[in-house]
CSV table of C-alpha atoms in Angstrom, one decimal:
chain,number,residue,atom,x,y,z
A,1,MET,CA,97.9,95.8,19.1
A,2,THR,CA,100.9,94.2,20.1
A,3,PRO,CA,102.5,93.5,23.7
A,4,VAL,CA,105.8,95.1,23.9
A,5,THR,CA,108.4,92.9,25.6
A,6,SER,CA,110.9,95.5,28.3
A,7,ALA,CA,114.2,95.6,27.5
A,8,ALA,CA,115.4,95.2,31.0
A,9,GLU,CA,114.1,91.9,30.8
A,10,THR,CA,116.5,89.3,31.2
A,11,ALA,CA,114.8,86.4,30.5
A,12,PRO,CA,112.2,85.7,27.0
A,13,ARG,CA,108.1,85.8,27.9
A,14,THR,CA,106.2,82.6,26.9
A,15,TYR,CA,103.3,84.3,27.2
A,16,ALA,CA,101.9,86.7,24.3
A,17,TRP,CA,99.3,88.8,26.9
A,18,GLU,CA,100.1,90.3,30.0
A,19,ILE,CA,96.3,90.4,30.6
A,20,ARG,CA,93.9,87.4,29.0
A,21,ALA,CA,90.3,87.5,30.0
A,22,ASP,CA,87.7,85.0,28.5
A,23,GLY,CA,84.1,84.2,29.5
A,24,LEU,CA,85.4,85.9,33.1
A,25,LYS,CA,82.6,86.1,35.2
A,26,VAL,CA,82.9,87.9,38.6
A,27,ARG,CA,80.0,87.5,41.4
A,28,VAL,CA,79.6,89.9,43.9
A,29,GLY,CA,76.9,88.8,46.9
A,30,ARG,CA,74.8,86.4,46.3
A,31,SER,CA,73.3,86.9,43.1
A,32,ARG,CA,75.4,90.2,41.3
A,33,MET,CA,77.4,89.1,38.4
A,34,ALA,CA,79.9,92.6,38.5
A,35,VAL,CA,81.6,91.2,35.7
A,36,ASP,CA,79.2,89.4,33.0
A,37,GLY,CA,81.2,87.3,30.5
A,38,LEU,CA,84.5,89.5,29.9
A,39,GLY,CA,86.7,88.8,26.7
A,40,LEU,CA,89.9,90.7,26.9
A,41,SER,CA,93.4,90.7,25.9
A,42,LEU,CA,95.9,93.7,27.2
A,43,GLY,CA,99.2,94.0,26.5
A,44,THR,CA,102.4,96.8,27.6
A,45,GLY,CA,101.2,100.4,27.6
A,46,ALA,CA,98.3,102.4,29.5
A,47,HIS,CA,94.5,101.1,29.5
A,48,GLY,CA,92.1,103.9,31.0
A,49,LEU,CA,89.4,102.1,32.6
A,50,LEU,CA,86.1,104.0,32.4
A,51,GLY,CA,82.6,103.3,33.4
A,52,PRO,CA,79.7,105.0,36.0
A,53,ASN,CA,79.4,104.0,39.3
A,54,GLY,CA,78.2,100.4,40.0
A,55,ALA,CA,79.8,99.3,36.1
A,56,GLY,CA,82.4,96.7,37.7
A,57,LYS,CA,85.1,98.3,36.8
A,58,THR,CA,86.7,97.6,41.3
A,59,THR,CA,85.6,94.8,41.1
A,60,LEU,CA,87.5,93.8,37.8
A,61,ILE,CA,90.7,95.5,39.2
A,62,ARG,CA,90.4,93.2,42.1
A,63,THR,CA,90.0,90.3,40.4
A,64,LEU,CA,93.3,91.6,38.5
A,65,ALA,CA,95.2,91.6,41.6
A,66,THR,CA,93.9,88.1,42.6
A,67,VAL,CA,91.8,90.1,45.9
A,68,LEU,CA,88.7,88.8,44.2
A,69,ARG,CA,88.4,85.0,42.5
A,70,PRO,CA,86.5,84.0,39.3
A,71,THR,CA,82.6,82.7,39.3
A,72,LYS,CA,83.7,81.4,36.2
A,73,GLY,CA,85.4,81.6,32.8
A,74,GLU,CA,89.3,82.3,32.9
A,75,LEU,CA,91.7,84.9,33.4
A,76,GLU,CA,95.1,84.7,32.9
A,77,ILE,CA,98.0,87.1,34.1
A,78,LEU,CA,101.7,87.3,33.2
A,79,GLY,CA,100.6,84.0,31.5
A,80,THR,CA,99.3,82.5,34.7
A,81,SER,CA,96.1,81.4,35.4
A,82,VAL,CA,95.0,82.7,38.5
A,83,ARG,CA,92.4,79.7,39.2
A,84,ARG,CA,95.4,78.8,40.3
A,85,THR,CA,95.8,80.3,44.0
A,86,ALA,CA,99.3,78.7,45.0
A,87,ASP,CA,100.7,80.8,42.3
A,88,HIS,CA,99.4,83.5,43.8
A,89,ARG,CA,102.1,84.7,45.6
A,90,ALA,CA,104.9,85.0,43.3
A,91,LEU,CA,102.0,86.7,41.0
A,92,ARG,CA,101.8,89.7,43.3
A,93,ARG,CA,105.6,90.1,43.4
A,94,ARG,CA,105.4,91.0,39.9
A,95,ILE,CA,102.2,93.2,40.3
A,96,GLY,CA,101.8,96.4,41.5
A,97,TYR,CA,98.2,97.4,43.0
A,98,LEU,CA,96.8,100.9,44.6
A,99,PRO,CA,93.0,100.0,46.0
A,100,GLN,CA,90.5,103.1,46.1
A,101,ASP,CA,90.9,102.8,50.1
A,102,PHE,CA,94.2,101.7,51.4
A,103,GLY,CA,95.5,101.6,54.9
A,104,TYR,CA,98.6,102.3,56.5
A,105,TYR,CA,100.5,102.9,60.0
A,106,LYS,CA,99.2,107.1,60.8
A,107,ARG,CA,103.3,106.9,62.4
A,108,PHE,CA,104.7,105.3,59.7
A,109,THR,CA,107.0,108.2,57.9
A,110,VAL,CA,106.1,107.5,54.1
A,111,ARG,CA,110.0,106.2,52.8
A,112,GLU,CA,108.7,103.6,55.7
A,113,PHE,CA,105.1,102.9,54.6
A,114,VAL,CA,106.9,102.4,50.4
A,115,GLU,CA,109.6,100.4,52.3
A,116,TYR,CA,107.0,98.1,54.4
A,117,MET,CA,104.9,96.8,51.2
A,118,ALA,CA,108.5,96.6,48.9
A,119,TRP,CA,109.3,93.9,52.0
A,120,LEU,CA,105.3,92.6,51.9
A,121,LYS,CA,106.3,92.6,48.1
A,122,GLU,CA,109.5,90.2,48.6
A,123,VAL,CA,111.5,92.9,46.6
A,124,PRO,CA,115.5,91.9,47.6
A,125,LYS,CA,116.6,93.4,50.9
A,126,ALA,CA,119.2,94.8,49.8
A,127,ASP,CA,117.8,96.7,46.2
A,128,ILE,CA,114.8,97.8,48.9
A,129,PRO,CA,116.8,101.5,49.9
A,130,GLU,CA,117.2,102.2,45.9
A,131,ALA,CA,113.6,101.2,45.3
A,132,VAL,CA,111.9,102.8,47.6
A,133,GLN,CA,114.0,106.1,46.7
A,134,ARG,CA,113.3,106.0,43.0
A,135,ALA,CA,109.7,104.9,43.8
A,136,VAL,CA,109.0,107.8,45.9
A,137,GLU,CA,110.9,110.6,44.1
A,138,ARG,CA,108.7,109.5,40.6
A,139,VAL,CA,105.7,110.1,42.6
A,140,GLY,CA,107.1,113.8,44.1
A,141,LEU,CA,107.7,113.0,47.3
A,142,ALA,CA,111.4,112.6,48.1
A,143,ASP,CA,111.0,116.5,50.4
A,144,ARG,CA,108.5,114.7,51.8
A,145,ALA,CA,109.8,111.0,52.2
A,146,ASP,CA,110.6,111.1,56.1
A,147,HIS,CA,107.6,112.6,56.9
A,148,ARG,CA,104.8,110.7,58.5
A,149,MET,CA,101.9,109.6,56.5
A,150,LYS,CA,99.5,111.3,59.3
A,151,THR,CA,101.3,115.2,58.3
A,152,LEU,CA,100.2,114.5,55.0
A,153,SER,CA,97.4,116.4,52.7
A,154,GLY,CA,95.0,113.7,51.2
A,155,GLY,CA,96.9,114.1,47.5
A,156,MET,CA,100.2,113.0,49.6
A,157,VAL,CA,98.7,110.3,50.9
A,158,ARG,CA,97.3,109.1,47.4
A,159,ARG,CA,100.9,109.8,45.8
A,160,ALA,CA,103.1,107.9,48.8
A,161,GLY,CA,99.5,104.8,47.5
A,162,ILE,CA,101.3,105.3,44.2
A,163,ALA,CA,104.4,104.7,45.0
A,164,GLN,CA,103.7,102.0,46.6
A,165,ALA,CA,102.6,100.4,43.9
A,166,ILE,CA,105.3,101.0,41.7
A,167,VAL,CA,108.0,100.1,44.4
A,168,ASN,CA,108.5,96.9,43.5
A,169,SER,CA,108.8,97.6,39.3
A,170,PRO,CA,106.0,95.8,38.4
A,171,GLU,CA,104.9,94.6,34.7
A,172,VAL,CA,101.0,94.9,35.6
A,173,LEU,CA,99.9,97.5,37.5
A,174,LEU,CA,96.4,98.3,38.8
A,175,LEU,CA,95.5,101.6,39.8
A,176,ASP,CA,91.5,102.2,40.9
A,177,GLU,CA,91.0,106.4,41.2
A,178,PRO,CA,94.6,107.3,41.4
A,179,THR,CA,94.4,110.9,40.9
A,180,ALA,CA,91.8,111.2,43.7
A,181,GLY,CA,92.5,114.3,46.3
A,182,LEU,CA,95.6,115.6,43.7
A,183,ASP,CA,95.5,119.2,42.6
A,184,PRO,CA,95.7,120.3,39.1
A,185,ALA,CA,99.5,119.9,39.3
A,186,GLN,CA,99.9,116.7,40.4
A,187,ARG,CA,97.5,115.7,37.8
A,188,LEU,CA,100.0,116.8,35.4
A,189,ARG,CA,102.9,114.9,36.6
A,190,PHE,CA,100.4,111.7,37.1
A,191,ARG,CA,99.9,111.7,34.0
A,192,GLU,CA,104.0,112.4,32.7
A,193,LEU,CA,104.2,109.4,35.2
A,194,LEU,CA,101.3,107.3,33.7
A,195,HIS,CA,103.5,107.7,29.6
A,196,GLU,CA,106.5,106.1,31.1
A,197,LEU,CA,105.0,103.7,33.1
A,198,GLY,CA,103.4,102.6,29.5
A,199,ARG,CA,106.2,101.8,27.5
A,200,ASP,CA,107.3,98.9,29.5
A,201,THR,CA,104.3,98.1,31.7
A,202,CYS,CA,100.9,97.0,31.4
A,203,VAL,CA,99.1,99.5,33.7
A,204,ILE,CA,95.1,99.7,33.7
A,205,VAL,CA,93.8,103.0,35.2
A,206,SER,CA,90.0,103.3,36.2
A,207,THR,CA,88.7,106.6,36.9
A,208,HIS,CA,85.8,108.6,36.5
A,209,LEU,CA,88.2,111.2,34.7
A,210,VAL,CA,87.7,110.9,31.4
A,211,GLU,CA,90.5,114.0,30.3
A,212,ASP,CA,92.7,112.5,32.5
A,213,VAL,CA,92.3,109.0,30.0
A,214,ALA,CA,92.5,110.7,26.7
A,215,ALA,CA,95.9,112.6,28.0
A,216,ALA,CA,97.6,109.9,29.3
A,217,CYS,CA,96.0,106.6,27.7
A,218,SER,CA,96.6,105.1,24.4
A,219,ASP,CA,93.6,102.7,25.2
A,220,VAL,CA,90.1,103.2,26.3
A,221,LEU,CA,87.9,100.4,27.8
A,222,LEU,CA,84.3,101.3,28.8
A,223,PHE,CA,82.7,99.0,31.3
A,224,ALA,CA,79.2,99.3,32.2
A,225,ASP,CA,76.6,96.4,34.1
A,226,GLY,CA,79.5,94.4,34.2
A,227,ARG,CA,79.9,94.0,30.6
A,228,LEU,CA,82.7,96.0,27.7
A,229,VAL,CA,81.0,98.2,25.8
A,230,PHE,CA,83.8,100.0,23.8
A,231,GLN,CA,87.7,99.3,23.6
A,232,GLY,CA,89.4,101.7,21.0
A,233,THR,CA,91.8,104.9,21.2
A,234,PRO,CA,90.8,108.5,22.5
A,235,ASP,CA,90.5,109.7,19.6
A,236,GLU,CA,87.8,106.7,18.4
A,237,LEU,CA,85.9,107.3,21.9
A,238,ALA,CA,85.2,111.0,21.0
A,239,ALA,CA,84.1,109.9,17.2
A,240,ALA,CA,81.6,107.6,19.1
A,241,GLY,CA,79.1,110.9,19.9
A,242,GLY,CA,77.6,114.0,18.1
A,243,PRO,CA,76.5,117.2,19.9
A,244,GLU,CA,73.1,116.2,20.7
A,245,HIS,CA,74.8,114.0,23.3
A,246,PRO,CA,75.5,114.7,26.9
A,247,GLY,CA,79.2,116.4,27.3
A,248,ASP,CA,81.3,119.3,27.5
A,249,SER,CA,84.3,117.7,25.3
A,250,PRO,CA,83.8,115.4,22.4
A,251,LEU,CA,85.6,112.5,24.6
A,252,GLU,CA,82.1,113.0,27.1
A,253,ARG,CA,79.5,113.2,24.4
A,254,GLY,CA,81.4,110.1,22.8
A,255,TYR,CA,81.0,108.3,26.5
A,256,SER,CA,77.4,109.1,26.8
A,257,ALA,CA,76.2,108.0,23.6
A,258,LEU,CA,78.0,104.4,24.1
A,259,LEU,CA,76.2,104.2,27.3
A,260,ARG,CA,73.0,105.1,25.4
A,261,ASP,CA,74.0,102.8,23.4
A,262,SER,CA,74.5,100.0,25.7
A,263,GLY,CA,71.2,100.7,27.4
A,264,ARG,CA,72.8,102.5,30.3
A,265,GLN,CA,71.8,106.0,30.9
A,266,GLY,CA,73.8,108.7,33.1
A,267,GLY,CA,77.6,109.3,32.9
A,268,ALA,CA,80.5,109.6,34.9
A,269,TRP,CA,81.2,113.1,35.9
């Protein structure tokens, strides 16, 4: 996989990959290694991160977002080592992050919430109104932009969260369970948005929904017990399983087969 450089960039990149990990370990608590010896290189495109509960997906996403620090190993994001905490502020301006749960002032309107997040990400003041409008439109909330957050449905709140994640036009976009609470029509629109974003952004989507990954991502990562046990295309994931494996689709059967081979039983559905 060759990283694609966005035509919109005015300065050449000096790094080969948007994300590169070598022997990455991240400990959660006093003893549990939630990410254990990860080696990974990711470029531009939409990458789906699958795995059962407790596999380490959220820990990995939080580490990529510079919320957690690596315990051992190396991690570079956009050519910058995350070991240097002094670089985190500048790096976060170039990252978009949607956690599983995010806080907001309930009296904020959608526009005010996304504006506030743009300000925190140090988007230039003159650019904020246009950036906010564009982000709100891309998630289908233009007609709700001046409604208070507390009046929104759960799915709309999630879409507002996606809007804040993309308001700074990030080079790396990290989405942890972004389709939680979305109805089927909203999930289809989200898949289209992922296709658009993946053209010039390194997007990592952590989800339990195998179908969303297959429809929106060209690259699939399967995590189990803190380790990467598979990386390939959706077709390669489907080919890993057979009729003897649990699942309602070839993708789910491939998922089950790979988890069985890794020594992890069960599944994400």
